[in-house]
Short mmCIF file of C-alpha atoms and ligand atoms in Angstrom, two decimals:
data_model
loop_
_atom_site.label_atom_id
_atom_site.label_comp_id
_atom_site.label_asym_id
_atom_site.label_seq_id
_atom_site.Cartn_x
_atom_site.Cartn_y
_atom_site.Cartn_z
CA MET A 1 0.00 0.00 0.00
CA LEU A 2 1.15 3.54 -0.76
CA VAL A 3 0.68 6.26 1.84
CA ALA A 4 0.52 9.89 0.71
CA ALA A 5 2.36 11.86 3.39
CA ASP A 6 3.55 14.74 1.20
CA VAL A 7 1.09 17.39 2.37
CA TYR A 8 3.00 20.39 1.06
CA ARG A 9 2.51 19.87 -2.65
CA PRO A 10 -1.20 19.11 -3.23
CA ALA A 11 -0.41 17.61 -6.67
CA ALA A 12 1.80 15.03 -4.94
CA ILE A 13 -1.28 13.24 -3.55
CA ASP A 14 -2.99 13.18 -6.96
CA GLN A 15 0.24 11.98 -8.55
CA LEU A 16 0.48 9.09 -6.10
CA THR A 17 -3.20 8.22 -6.54
CA ILE A 18 -2.77 8.03 -10.32
CA LEU A 19 0.36 5.92 -9.94
CA GLY A 20 -1.42 3.56 -7.50
CA LYS A 21 -4.29 3.07 -9.97
CA LYS A 22 -1.85 2.37 -12.78
CA VAL A 23 -0.02 -0.37 -10.90
CA GLY A 24 -3.07 -1.69 -9.02
CA VAL A 25 -1.90 -0.72 -5.52
CA PRO A 26 -4.22 0.96 -2.96
CA VAL A 27 -3.29 4.50 -1.88
CA TYR A 28 -4.04 5.85 1.58
CA SER A 29 -4.42 9.63 1.92
CA GLU A 30 -5.96 12.16 4.29
CA GLY A 31 -5.64 15.31 2.21
CA THR A 32 -3.24 18.13 3.06
CA GLU A 33 -4.48 19.16 6.53
CA ALA A 34 -3.25 16.23 8.65
CA LYS A 35 0.27 15.83 10.06
CA PRO A 36 2.54 13.53 8.01
CA SER A 37 3.47 11.38 11.04
CA GLN A 38 -0.22 10.91 11.86
CA ILE A 39 -1.04 10.01 8.22
CA ALA A 40 1.81 7.49 8.24
CA LYS A 41 0.54 5.92 11.48
CA ASN A 42 -3.04 5.69 10.24
CA GLY A 43 -1.83 4.37 6.90
CA LEU A 44 0.05 1.58 8.65
CA LYS A 45 -3.11 0.64 10.59
CA GLU A 46 -5.16 0.59 7.40
CA ALA A 47 -2.52 -1.53 5.67
CA LYS A 48 -2.70 -4.08 8.47
CA VAL A 49 -6.48 -4.26 8.21
CA ASN A 50 -6.15 -4.78 4.44
CA LYS A 51 -3.39 -7.34 4.96
CA ALA A 52 -0.97 -5.45 2.71
CA ASP A 53 2.51 -6.97 2.87
CA VAL A 54 4.49 -3.85 1.96
CA ILE A 55 3.73 -0.25 2.84
CA ILE A 56 5.55 2.68 1.24
CA VAL A 57 5.20 6.10 2.84
CA ASP A 58 5.85 8.95 0.41
CA THR A 59 7.12 12.06 2.19
CA ALA A 60 7.80 15.53 0.80
CA GLY A 61 11.16 16.54 -0.62
CA ARG A 62 13.18 18.76 1.70
CA LEU A 63 16.49 20.50 2.32
CA GLN A 64 18.54 19.42 5.31
CA VAL A 65 18.95 23.07 6.35
CA ASP A 66 15.23 23.18 7.10
CA LYS A 67 15.18 22.05 10.74
CA ALA A 68 11.39 21.84 11.07
CA MET A 69 11.10 19.61 8.00
CA MET A 70 13.91 17.36 9.19
CA ASN A 71 12.26 16.97 12.59
CA GLU A 72 9.03 16.05 10.88
CA LEU A 73 10.85 13.27 9.06
CA LYS A 74 12.18 11.94 12.38
CA GLU A 75 8.61 11.88 13.70
CA VAL A 76 7.40 9.92 10.66
CA LYS A 77 10.18 7.42 11.17
CA LYS A 78 9.31 7.06 14.86
CA ALA A 79 5.62 6.65 14.07
CA VAL A 80 6.00 3.68 11.71
CA ASN A 81 9.39 2.15 12.64
CA PRO A 82 10.18 1.26 9.01
CA THR A 83 12.33 -1.61 7.76
CA GLU A 84 13.87 0.67 5.15
CA VAL A 85 14.38 4.43 5.02
CA LEU A 86 15.35 5.38 1.48
CA LEU A 87 16.47 8.81 0.31
CA VAL A 88 15.70 9.62 -3.32
CA VAL A 89 18.54 11.59 -4.91
CA ASP A 90 19.03 12.94 -8.41
CA ALA A 91 22.11 11.63 -10.27
CA MET A 92 22.27 14.86 -12.26
CA THR A 93 23.54 16.65 -9.16
CA GLY A 94 26.73 14.56 -9.42
CA GLN A 95 28.85 14.39 -6.31
CA GLU A 96 26.27 16.44 -4.38
CA ALA A 97 24.05 13.35 -4.37
CA ALA A 98 26.64 11.45 -2.34
CA GLY A 99 26.94 14.35 0.11
CA LEU A 100 23.16 14.46 0.56
CA VAL A 101 22.94 10.75 1.34
CA SER A 102 25.68 11.25 3.90
CA SER A 103 24.05 14.15 5.70
CA PHE A 104 20.56 12.60 5.69
CA ASN A 105 22.08 9.48 7.15
CA ASP A 106 23.75 11.46 9.94
CA GLU A 107 20.56 13.36 10.68
CA ILE A 108 17.78 10.75 10.25
CA GLY A 109 19.49 7.40 9.93
CA ILE A 110 18.70 5.89 6.53
CA THR A 111 19.20 2.41 5.12
CA GLY A 112 20.01 3.37 1.54
CA ALA A 113 19.36 5.55 -1.47
CA ILE A 114 17.39 5.52 -4.70
CA LEU A 115 19.38 7.24 -7.43
CA THR A 116 17.14 8.68 -10.15
CA LYS A 117 17.82 10.24 -13.55
CA LEU A 118 20.76 8.00 -14.20
CA ASP A 119 19.66 8.17 -17.83
CA GLY A 120 20.83 11.78 -17.91
CA ASP A 121 24.16 11.12 -16.19
CA SER A 122 26.24 9.40 -18.82
CA ARG A 123 29.30 9.17 -16.60
CA GLY A 124 27.50 7.52 -13.70
CA GLY A 125 29.76 9.44 -11.32
CA ALA A 126 27.15 9.78 -8.58
CA ALA A 127 26.48 6.05 -8.63
CA LEU A 128 30.12 5.33 -7.98
CA SER A 129 30.53 7.71 -5.07
CA VAL A 130 27.32 7.34 -3.01
CA LYS A 131 28.44 4.18 -1.21
CA GLU A 132 32.02 5.40 -0.95
CA VAL A 133 31.13 8.75 0.61
CA SER A 134 28.12 7.82 2.76
CA GLY A 135 28.68 4.14 3.54
CA LYS A 136 25.04 3.56 2.48
CA PRO A 137 24.15 1.43 -0.53
CA ILE A 138 22.11 2.44 -3.55
CA LYS A 139 19.16 0.06 -3.58
CA PHE A 140 17.32 1.17 -6.71
CA VAL A 141 18.14 3.28 -9.73
CA GLY A 142 15.81 5.27 -11.98
CA GLN A 143 16.76 5.39 -15.63
CA GLY A 144 13.74 7.04 -17.21
CA GLU A 145 10.29 8.33 -16.45
CA ARG A 146 8.37 5.07 -16.65
CA ILE A 147 7.66 2.55 -13.92
CA GLU A 148 9.72 -0.15 -15.63
CA ASP A 149 12.68 2.24 -15.59
CA LEU A 150 13.05 1.88 -11.83
CA GLU A 151 15.21 -1.15 -11.12
CA PRO A 152 17.23 -2.83 -8.39
CA PHE A 153 20.83 -1.66 -8.46
CA TYR A 154 23.72 -4.01 -9.22
CA PRO A 155 27.09 -2.30 -8.72
CA ASP A 156 29.06 -4.75 -10.89
CA ARG A 157 26.71 -4.29 -13.87
CA MET A 158 26.92 -0.52 -13.46
CA ALA A 159 30.72 -0.70 -13.46
CA GLN A 160 30.62 -2.72 -16.68
CA ARG A 161 28.33 -0.22 -18.30
CA ILE A 162 30.59 2.68 -17.34
CA LEU A 163 33.54 0.79 -18.80
CA GLY A 164 31.62 0.48 -22.07
CA MET A 165 31.02 -3.25 -21.91
CA GLY A 166 27.27 -2.93 -21.95
CA ASP A 167 24.94 -4.55 -19.47
CA VAL A 168 24.13 -7.81 -21.17
CA LEU A 169 22.78 -9.47 -18.03
CA SER A 170 20.15 -6.78 -17.50
CA PHE A 171 19.25 -6.94 -21.18
CA VAL A 172 18.70 -10.69 -21.04
CA GLU A 173 16.69 -10.39 -17.84
CA LYS A 174 14.47 -7.72 -19.40
CA ALA A 175 13.88 -9.89 -22.45
CA GLN A 176 13.00 -12.86 -20.25
CA GLU A 177 10.59 -10.76 -18.22
CA VAL A 178 8.50 -9.82 -21.21
CA MET A 179 8.81 -12.78 -23.53
CA ARG A 180 7.67 -16.24 -22.53
CA GLN A 181 9.62 -19.21 -23.85
CA GLU A 182 6.58 -20.46 -25.80
CA ASP A 183 6.30 -17.08 -27.56
CA ALA A 184 9.97 -17.21 -28.46
CA ASP A 185 9.61 -20.74 -29.89
CA GLU A 186 6.50 -19.74 -31.83
CA LEU A 187 8.28 -16.73 -33.28
CA GLN A 188 11.26 -18.82 -34.32
CA LYS A 189 8.97 -21.26 -36.12
CA LYS A 190 7.26 -18.43 -37.97
CA ILE A 191 10.53 -16.90 -39.03
CA LEU A 192 11.88 -20.18 -40.32
CA SER A 193 8.75 -20.91 -42.32
CA ALA A 194 8.62 -17.33 -43.66
CA LYS A 195 5.25 -16.71 -42.01
CA PHE A 196 6.33 -13.68 -39.99
CA ASN A 197 3.40 -11.28 -40.38
CA PHE A 198 2.15 -7.90 -39.19
CA ASN A 199 0.78 -9.35 -35.96
CA ASP A 200 4.24 -10.65 -35.12
CA PHE A 201 5.66 -7.29 -36.07
CA LEU A 202 3.28 -5.55 -33.65
CA LYS A 203 4.11 -8.07 -30.92
CA GLN A 204 7.79 -7.31 -31.35
CA THR A 205 7.35 -3.56 -31.14
CA GLN A 206 5.11 -3.92 -28.10
CA MET A 207 7.72 -6.13 -26.48
CA ILE A 208 10.34 -3.48 -27.08
CA ALA A 209 8.00 -0.92 -25.54
CA LYS A 210 7.52 -3.17 -22.49
CA MET A 211 11.23 -3.65 -22.08
CA GLY A 212 11.71 0.09 -21.62
CA SER A 213 12.72 2.85 -23.90
CA PHE A 214 14.94 2.19 -26.88
CA SER A 215 17.76 4.33 -25.56
CA ARG A 216 18.18 2.23 -22.42
CA LEU A 217 18.01 -1.03 -24.32
CA ILE A 218 20.63 0.07 -26.79
CA GLY A 219 22.91 1.25 -23.98
CA MET A 220 22.86 -2.28 -22.57
CA ILE A 221 24.31 -3.82 -25.71
CA PRO A 222 28.11 -3.87 -25.81
CA GLY A 223 29.60 -1.37 -28.21
CA MET A 224 26.26 0.38 -28.76
CA ASN A 225 26.58 3.17 -26.18
CA LYS A 226 27.34 5.73 -28.86
CA VAL A 227 23.86 5.88 -30.42
CA THR A 228 22.69 9.48 -30.15
CA PRO A 229 19.37 10.45 -28.54
CA ALA A 230 18.31 11.95 -31.89
CA GLN A 231 18.83 8.60 -33.65
CA ILE A 232 16.80 6.83 -30.96
CA ARG A 233 13.96 9.33 -31.21
CA GLU A 234 13.97 8.80 -34.96
CA ALA A 235 13.74 5.01 -34.54
CA GLU A 236 10.90 5.34 -32.02
CA LYS A 237 9.08 7.72 -34.33
CA ASN A 238 9.42 5.28 -37.22
CA LEU A 239 7.95 2.45 -35.17
CA LYS A 240 4.96 4.59 -34.18
CA PHE A 241 4.50 5.55 -37.81
CA MET A 242 4.43 1.90 -38.90
CA GLU A 243 2.15 0.93 -36.02
CA SER A 244 -0.44 3.49 -37.05
CA MET A 245 -0.71 1.82 -40.48
CA ILE A 246 -0.84 -1.71 -39.05
CA ASN A 247 -3.57 -0.66 -36.62
CA VAL A 248 -6.02 0.06 -39.43
CA MET A 249 -5.37 -3.21 -41.30
CA THR A 250 -7.97 -5.95 -41.04
CA LEU A 251 -7.11 -9.04 -38.99
CA GLU A 252 -6.80 -11.00 -42.20
CA GLU A 253 -4.42 -8.49 -43.73
CA ARG A 254 -2.22 -8.56 -40.66
CA GLU A 255 -2.15 -12.32 -40.76
CA ARG A 256 -1.52 -12.49 -44.51
CA PRO A 257 0.43 -9.46 -45.74
CA GLU A 258 0.25 -11.05 -49.21
CA LEU A 259 -3.28 -9.64 -49.47
CA LEU A 260 -1.88 -6.13 -49.28
CA ALA A 261 0.95 -6.86 -51.67
CA GLU A 262 -1.55 -8.10 -54.24
CA SER A 263 -4.27 -5.52 -53.93
CA ARG A 264 -3.81 -1.83 -54.59
CA GLU A 265 -7.36 -1.24 -53.32
CA ARG A 266 -6.42 -2.60 -49.92
CA ARG A 267 -3.26 -0.49 -49.76
CA LYS A 268 -5.29 2.57 -50.73
CA ARG A 269 -7.78 1.88 -47.94
CA VAL A 270 -5.04 1.44 -45.32
CA ALA A 271 -3.44 4.68 -46.50
CA LYS A 272 -6.71 6.56 -46.24
CA ASP A 273 -7.66 5.15 -42.83
CA SER A 274 -4.25 5.83 -41.31
CA GLY A 275 -3.77 9.22 -42.92
CA LYS A 276 -0.62 8.09 -44.73
CA THR A 277 0.19 7.97 -48.44
CA GLU A 278 -0.28 4.93 -50.61
CA GLN A 279 3.45 4.91 -51.23
CA GLN A 280 4.15 4.73 -47.50
CA VAL A 281 1.84 1.73 -47.14
CA SER A 282 3.56 0.01 -50.08
CA GLN A 283 6.90 0.63 -48.43
CA LEU A 284 5.74 -0.91 -45.18
CA VAL A 285 4.45 -4.02 -46.95
CA ALA A 286 7.67 -4.39 -48.92
CA GLN A 287 9.65 -3.90 -45.73
CA LEU A 288 7.84 -6.80 -44.08
CA PHE A 289 8.83 -9.11 -46.92
CA GLN A 290 12.39 -7.91 -46.68
CA MET A 291 12.37 -8.54 -42.94
CA ARG A 292 11.05 -12.02 -43.58
CA ALA A 293 13.89 -12.75 -45.96
CA LYS A 294 16.59 -11.27 -43.73
CA MET A 295 15.34 -12.98 -40.57
CA GLN A 296 15.09 -16.28 -42.31
CA LYS A 297 18.64 -15.99 -43.54
CA MET A 298 19.93 -15.09 -40.11
CA MET A 299 18.01 -17.83 -38.34
CA GLY A 300 19.19 -20.31 -40.92
CA ALA A 301 22.76 -19.21 -40.34
CA MET A 302 22.42 -19.53 -36.58
CA GLN A 303 21.03 -23.02 -36.92
CA GLY A 304 23.54 -24.03 -39.59
CA LYS A 305 20.70 -25.05 -41.88
CA GLU A 306 21.65 -22.85 -44.73
CA SER A 307 24.75 -21.00 -45.71
CA PRO A 308 23.60 -17.45 -46.29
CA ASP A 309 25.58 -14.83 -48.04
CA MET A 310 26.73 -13.17 -44.83
CA ASP A 311 28.86 -10.64 -46.70
CA GLU A 312 25.84 -9.38 -48.54
CA LEU A 313 23.81 -9.26 -45.33
CA MET A 314 26.45 -7.38 -43.36
CA GLY A 315 27.04 -5.10 -46.32
CA SER A 316 23.43 -4.05 -46.59
CA MET A 317 23.16 -3.49 -42.85
CA LYS A 318 26.33 -1.38 -42.83
CA ALA A 319 25.07 0.73 -45.70
CA GLU A 320 21.85 1.40 -43.81
CA GLU A 321 23.78 2.38 -40.67
CA GLN A 322 26.18 4.69 -42.44
CA SER A 323 23.71 6.81 -44.36
CA ALA A 324 22.97 9.83 -42.24
CA ALA A 325 19.59 11.54 -42.46
CA GLY A 326 19.21 14.32 -44.99
CA THR A 327 22.44 13.69 -46.89
CA GLY A 328 22.62 13.25 -50.64
CA ARG A 329 24.00 9.83 -49.96
CA ARG A 330 20.90 8.85 -48.06
CA ARG A 331 18.70 10.10 -50.86
CA ARG A 332 20.66 8.07 -53.37
CA LYS A 333 20.49 5.05 -51.15
CA TYR A 334 16.81 5.65 -50.58
CA GLY A 335 16.40 5.32 -54.32
CA ASN A 336 18.10 1.94 -54.16
CA LEU A 337 16.04 0.93 -51.19
CA ARG A 338 12.84 1.80 -53.04
CA GLN A 339 14.06 -0.27 -55.91
CA ARG A 340 14.82 -3.17 -53.61
CA GLN A 341 11.40 -2.88 -52.00
CA LEU A 342 9.73 -2.89 -55.39
CA ASP A 343 11.82 -5.89 -56.36
CA ALA A 344 10.75 -7.64 -53.18
CA MET A 345 7.10 -7.03 -54.00
CA ARG A 346 7.50 -8.10 -57.60
CA GLY A 347 9.31 -11.17 -56.41
CA PHE A 348 6.35 -11.99 -54.29
CA ARG A 349 3.85 -11.43 -57.10
CA ARG A 350 5.70 -13.84 -59.32
CA ARG A 351 5.21 -16.63 -56.80
N1 GTP B 401 14.49 11.05 -17.00
C1 GTP B 401 14.12 10.69 -15.78
N2 GTP B 401 13.13 11.36 -15.18
C2 GTP B 401 12.75 10.98 -13.93
C3 GTP B 401 13.39 9.91 -13.25
N3 GTP B 401 12.80 9.80 -12.03
C4 GTP B 401 11.86 10.74 -11.96
N4 GTP B 401 11.82 11.47 -13.09
C5 GTP B 401 10.93 12.63 -13.40
O1 GTP B 401 11.22 13.70 -12.53
C6 GTP B 401 10.06 14.44 -12.22
C7 GTP B 401 9.89 14.60 -10.71
O2 GTP B 401 9.60 13.34 -10.15
P1 GTP B 401 8.72 13.17 -8.84
O3 GTP B 401 8.55 11.74 -8.57
O4 GTP B 401 7.49 14.03 -8.94
O5 GTP B 401 9.68 13.85 -7.78
P2 GTP B 401 9.51 13.80 -6.20
O6 GTP B 401 10.76 13.24 -5.66
O7 GTP B 401 8.22 13.17 -5.81
O8 GTP B 401 9.46 15.32 -5.83
P3 GTP B 401 9.13 15.90 -4.38
O9 GTP B 401 7.77 16.51 -4.49
O10 GTP B 401 10.21 16.89 -4.17
O11 GTP B 401 9.16 14.76 -3.42
C8 GTP B 401 8.91 13.70 -12.87
O12 GTP B 401 8.60 14.35 -14.10
C9 GTP B 401 9.48 12.31 -13.15
O13 GTP B 401 8.88 11.72 -14.28
C10 GTP B 401 14.45 9.21 -13.93
O14 GTP B 401 15.06 8.27 -13.43
N5 GTP B 401 14.76 9.64 -15.19
#
C-alpha cells in the first residue's frame, strides 16, 4: 500500500493516486491538513487491516537546512518504525548526491538511497561515489520516467556499463521478463517458415516498448553506447508511424500481408484510414517481406541449416547504418532501397 504523506505539494497526492491506480496498488491519503506522522501511522493501521505486505510512505522533498522539516521526518520514522528508510537523490547533481545521502544518514538514519535520472548522467559518477562517501548502498536506480525504468541496483553491472562493456545481463533479464519461452519458440517457427506477419511485427514492437525505452536497451548492448538520442527518437518515431498503419489493417491483412501486396485497393484503404500515403503503405508491406527474408537468412545461419551470403547481409546493414539523415547519400540510397522494396514485392507477385 502507498501512503501519501507529502502534504506540502497538493499535486503530490494526486500523482500518487494516479500511480497507484496504474499499478493496481491501494493509496491511503488524508488530504493536506493532517500531520505527516499521523497520516503514516493511520496508513500503517489501514494496511494491516487490508493485509498489505508492503507499505511505502511517500514524504515531501526537503532541504537538510530546514530544521522543522527534518524533525518532521524523524517523527514519521518514529511513528512507523520502518524496515527501510530510502532517500531519493538525483544523479544529475553529481557528487552532491553522495553528500546528501551522507548528511541525511547522519541526521535521520537511513538504510540506503534511490538514485534517479541515471539516464541523464552518462558518466554515472554519482552512482560510484554514493556508497564510498556515505557508507550507504544504492538500492534502486531510476533510468527514465516510466515505472519499468526503476530497477534494483547491481554495482558490478553498473561498473561494466561505465567501462563500455554494456549490461548484457540486464538486457537478457528484461527480455526474459516480457517474452515467454513459448512465444519465443513460436516466433522462431514463424521466421523459419517465412510466415512472420504484421501481428508478429506488432508483438515485437510492443515487447520493445515493455522492455523500456529504446535508448536504455541500446545502452545495454556492448559497443552500442554511442547511439545518439536523436537517432533513438527517430527510430521510435518510425515504429509509431508503422504501427499506425498496421492498426487500421484488417485481422486477415495482418495475418496475410500477401493480401496487401496483391491488392492496390487494400493499400489505398489502409493509407486513407491511417492518414498516410499509398506509397508509405507500399513501403511498409515491402519492408515486411524484406524482414522475412533477412530474418530467415539469419536464423538459418544460426542453426547451420543454410549457408547465407553473410557478406551481402552485413554489407546491406552497414550501408543502412552509415547513411545519415538528410544527406545526398541517403537520398541516393533511398532510391536503391525503393528499388529493392519494389523488387521484393514483384518477387512476391511472381510466386
Ligand atoms: N528522466 C528521468 N526522469 C525521472 C526519473 N525519475 C523521476 N523522473 C521525473 O522527474 C520528475 C519529478 O519526479 P517526482 O517523482 O514528482 O519527484 P519527487 O521526488 O516526488 O518530488 P518531491 O515533491 O520533491 O518529493 C517527474 O517528471 C518524473 O517523471 C528518472 O530516473 N529519469
